Coordinates of C-alpha atoms in Angstrom, one line a residue:
M1 CA -25.0 -5.5 -20.7
E2 CA -22.1 -2.9 -21.1
I3 CA -18.9 -4.2 -22.2
Y4 CA -15.9 -2.2 -21.9
I5 CA -12.4 -3.4 -23.8
N6 CA -9.7 -1.5 -22.2
A7 CA -11.5 1.3 -20.9
E8 CA -13.1 1.7 -24.5
R9 CA -16.9 0.7 -24.8
A10 CA -17.4 -2.3 -27.1
Q11 CA -20.2 -3.1 -29.6
L12 CA -20.8 -6.5 -30.5
D13 CA -23.5 -9.3 -31.9
V14 CA -24.7 -11.0 -28.7
A15 CA -27.8 -12.4 -30.2
D16 CA -25.9 -15.5 -31.0
L17 CA -24.5 -16.3 -27.4
L18 CA -26.1 -17.8 -24.4
N19 CA -23.7 -17.7 -21.8
F20 CA -20.7 -15.4 -19.9
G21 CA -18.3 -18.3 -21.7
Q22 CA -19.5 -17.7 -25.0
L23 CA -18.8 -13.9 -24.6
I24 CA -16.4 -14.0 -23.1
Q25 CA -14.5 -16.6 -26.2
K26 CA -16.0 -14.7 -28.8
I27 CA -14.2 -11.4 -27.4
E28 CA -10.5 -12.9 -27.5
T29 CA -11.7 -14.5 -30.8
D30 CA -13.1 -11.2 -32.8
V31 CA -11.6 -8.7 -31.0
L32 CA -8.5 -9.3 -29.0
G33 CA -7.2 -11.7 -31.6
P34 CA -6.5 -9.4 -34.9
R35 CA -5.5 -6.9 -32.4
G36 CA -2.5 -9.5 -31.1
E37 CA -3.9 -9.2 -27.7
V38 CA -4.3 -11.7 -25.0
L39 CA -6.8 -10.9 -22.0
T40 CA -5.1 -10.6 -18.6
Q41 CA -8.1 -9.7 -16.1
I42 CA -11.7 -9.3 -16.4
Q43 CA -14.2 -7.7 -13.9
L44 CA -17.8 -8.8 -14.4
N45 CA -20.8 -6.8 -12.3
D46 CA -17.7 -4.9 -10.8
R47 CA -16.5 -8.5 -9.1
D48 CA -12.4 -9.0 -10.9
L49 CA -12.5 -12.6 -11.7
D50 CA -9.6 -15.0 -11.0
E51 CA -9.5 -18.2 -13.3
A52 CA -11.6 -20.2 -11.3
A53 CA -13.9 -17.7 -10.2
E54 CA -13.8 -17.7 -14.2
L55 CA -14.8 -21.1 -14.8
D56 CA -17.0 -21.2 -11.8
H57 CA -19.6 -18.9 -14.2
Q58 CA -18.7 -20.1 -17.6
K59 CA -22.4 -21.2 -18.2
L60 CA -24.2 -17.7 -16.4
P61 CA -26.6 -16.3 -18.4
L62 CA -26.2 -13.2 -20.4
S63 CA -29.2 -12.1 -19.0
R64 CA -27.6 -11.8 -15.1
I65 CA -24.3 -9.9 -16.7
Q66 CA -24.9 -6.2 -16.4
K67 CA -21.3 -4.7 -16.5
L68 CA -18.2 -6.7 -18.3
I69 CA -14.6 -5.4 -18.2
I70 CA -11.8 -6.7 -20.3
K71 CA -8.3 -5.7 -19.5
S72 CA -5.8 -7.2 -22.4
T73 CA -2.0 -6.7 -23.4
T74 CA 0.1 -7.6 -25.8
P75 CA 2.2 -11.1 -25.3
T76 CA 5.4 -8.6 -25.5
M77 CA 3.6 -5.8 -22.7
L78 CA 3.0 -9.0 -20.8
V79 CA 6.6 -10.6 -20.4
L80 CA 8.2 -6.9 -19.8
E81 CA 5.4 -6.3 -17.0
A82 CA 6.0 -9.9 -15.3
L83 CA 9.9 -9.3 -15.4
G84 CA 8.9 -5.4 -14.0
D85 CA 7.9 -7.7 -11.1
A86 CA 10.9 -10.6 -11.1
P87 CA 13.1 -8.5 -8.6
T88 CA 10.8 -8.4 -5.8
I89 CA 9.4 -11.3 -6.8
L90 CA 13.1 -13.6 -6.6
S91 CA 14.0 -11.8 -3.5
E92 CA 10.3 -13.2 -2.1
M93 CA 11.8 -16.4 -3.2
V94 CA 15.1 -16.6 -1.3
K95 CA 13.3 -15.4 2.0
V96 CA 10.8 -18.3 1.6
L97 CA 14.1 -20.3 0.8
D98 CA 15.4 -19.0 4.2
E99 CA 12.8 -20.3 6.3
V100 CA 12.7 -23.6 4.2
L101 CA 16.1 -24.1 5.0
G102 CA 15.5 -22.9 8.7
S103 CA 12.7 -25.6 9.1
F104 CA 15.2 -28.3 7.6
E105 CA 17.6 -27.0 10.5
D106 CA 15.3 -27.3 13.0
S107 CA 14.6 -30.8 12.5
Q108 CA 10.9 -30.0 10.4
D109 CA 11.5 -31.7 7.8
S110 CA 7.6 -31.9 7.3
K111 CA 7.2 -27.9 7.8
G112 CA 10.4 -27.7 5.6
Y113 CA 8.7 -29.5 2.4
Q114 CA 5.8 -27.6 2.7
E115 CA 7.3 -23.7 2.8
F116 CA 9.3 -25.3 -0.4
V117 CA 5.7 -25.6 -2.4
I118 CA 6.0 -22.0 -2.2
V119 CA 9.3 -21.6 -3.9
T120 CA 8.7 -24.5 -6.3
D121 CA 5.1 -21.7 -7.4
G122 CA 7.6 -19.5 -7.5
L123 CA 10.0 -21.4 -9.7
S124 CA 6.9 -22.5 -12.2
W125 CA 6.3 -18.7 -12.6
F126 CA 9.9 -17.2 -13.4
T127 CA 10.2 -20.4 -15.7
T128 CA 7.9 -19.1 -18.3
I129 CA 8.8 -15.8 -17.7
Y130 CA 12.3 -16.8 -18.6
S131 CA 10.8 -19.2 -22.1
R132 CA 8.3 -16.6 -22.8
S133 CA 11.0 -14.0 -23.2
M134 CA 13.8 -16.1 -24.8
A135 CA 11.0 -17.2 -27.5
I136 CA 9.3 -13.3 -28.0
F137 CA 12.7 -11.3 -27.9
Q138 CA 14.7 -13.9 -29.5
D139 CA 16.0 -12.5 -32.2
L140 CA 16.7 -8.9 -30.6
I141 CA 18.8 -11.9 -27.9
L142 CA 20.9 -12.7 -30.9
Q143 CA 21.6 -9.1 -32.5
Q144 CA 22.2 -8.1 -28.6
D145 CA 24.5 -10.9 -27.8
L146 CA 22.4 -10.8 -24.9
H147 CA 22.2 -14.8 -24.7
Q148 CA 25.7 -14.3 -23.3
S149 CA 24.3 -12.4 -20.1
P150 CA 24.5 -13.5 -16.3
F151 CA 20.6 -12.9 -16.7
I152 CA 20.5 -15.6 -19.5
L153 CA 23.3 -17.6 -18.4
E154 CA 22.3 -17.8 -14.3
S155 CA 18.8 -18.6 -16.0
Q156 CA 20.1 -21.7 -17.4
K157 CA 22.4 -22.8 -14.8
L158 CA 19.0 -22.9 -12.4
S159 CA 17.2 -24.5 -14.3
K160 CA 19.8 -27.2 -14.2
T161 CA 19.9 -27.3 -10.5
I162 CA 16.1 -27.9 -10.6
E163 CA 16.6 -30.9 -12.8
E164 CA 19.2 -31.6 -9.9
I165 CA 16.6 -31.1 -7.1
L166 CA 13.9 -32.8 -8.7
D167 CA 16.4 -36.2 -8.8
C168 CA 17.3 -35.5 -5.0
Q169 CA 13.4 -35.5 -4.2
S170 CA 12.7 -38.6 -6.1
S171 CA 15.5 -40.3 -4.4
K172 CA 15.2 -39.0 -1.0
D173 CA 18.5 -37.2 -0.9
R174 CA 18.0 -35.2 2.2
T175 CA 21.6 -33.9 2.1
T176 CA 22.4 -33.2 -1.5
F177 CA 18.6 -31.7 -1.3
L178 CA 19.2 -29.2 1.3
D179 CA 22.7 -28.4 -0.2
L180 CA 21.3 -27.5 -3.4
L181 CA 19.0 -25.1 -2.0
E182 CA 21.7 -23.7 0.2
Y183 CA 24.6 -23.1 -2.4
E184 CA 22.9 -23.2 -6.0
M185 CA 19.0 -22.4 -5.7
K186 CA 19.9 -19.3 -2.9
P187 CA 22.9 -17.6 -4.6
S188 CA 21.1 -17.8 -7.8
L189 CA 17.6 -16.5 -7.2
E190 CA 19.8 -13.7 -5.6
V191 CA 21.6 -13.3 -8.9
L192 CA 18.6 -13.3 -11.1
S193 CA 17.1 -10.9 -8.5
R194 CA 19.7 -8.0 -9.7
E195 CA 20.3 -8.8 -13.4
V196 CA 16.9 -9.4 -14.3
V197 CA 16.7 -5.5 -14.0
T198 CA 19.3 -5.3 -16.6
F199 CA 18.2 -7.8 -18.9
R200 CA 14.9 -5.8 -19.1
E201 CA 16.5 -2.7 -19.0
A202 CA 18.4 -3.9 -22.4
L203 CA 15.3 -5.4 -24.0
V204 CA 13.2 -2.0 -23.1
S205 CA 15.7 -0.1 -24.9
N206 CA 16.3 -2.3 -28.4
P207 CA 12.9 -2.2 -29.2

């Protein structure tokens, strides 16, 4: 069995291990943990595994593993990479939001709600990245007075808008729901897609 971590051949004692799941756990605990890194990608026998596939392979015997390639990075780099992807993802969310509004305008509410699920997935991703950014770069944000940056202020505004939208969905207030999407959420996403670039540059230029 060949094991590579970030393109480097790894020598691990696997004598007491039975399956793929135990091997991954050992790599995370004994190799990545001490480095302060997190696992970002797994390739098993030349096949990339997503989270679902990783779970499906937990009990795979070690004898069936010919080659395992692991990629990892630090939490800091993971957040910076995500912030780098954010302009594209946020812009795509705006496009989907336009489709959502169009469906409701055409009285295709069922279709509109289904399309909105894509937006909520994106919002969940963004909320996670924002929270991690605030936690990892907390000291730098305070030192550079970035807590008053347009990106952070707009993110806080978006968070409140999300809460209001959830309330509207619970109360089935269609009119207010659509107003919030068009006049609050959409402008916030447009601002964030621009301001995240400046925010990330500030983080990178002040290590």
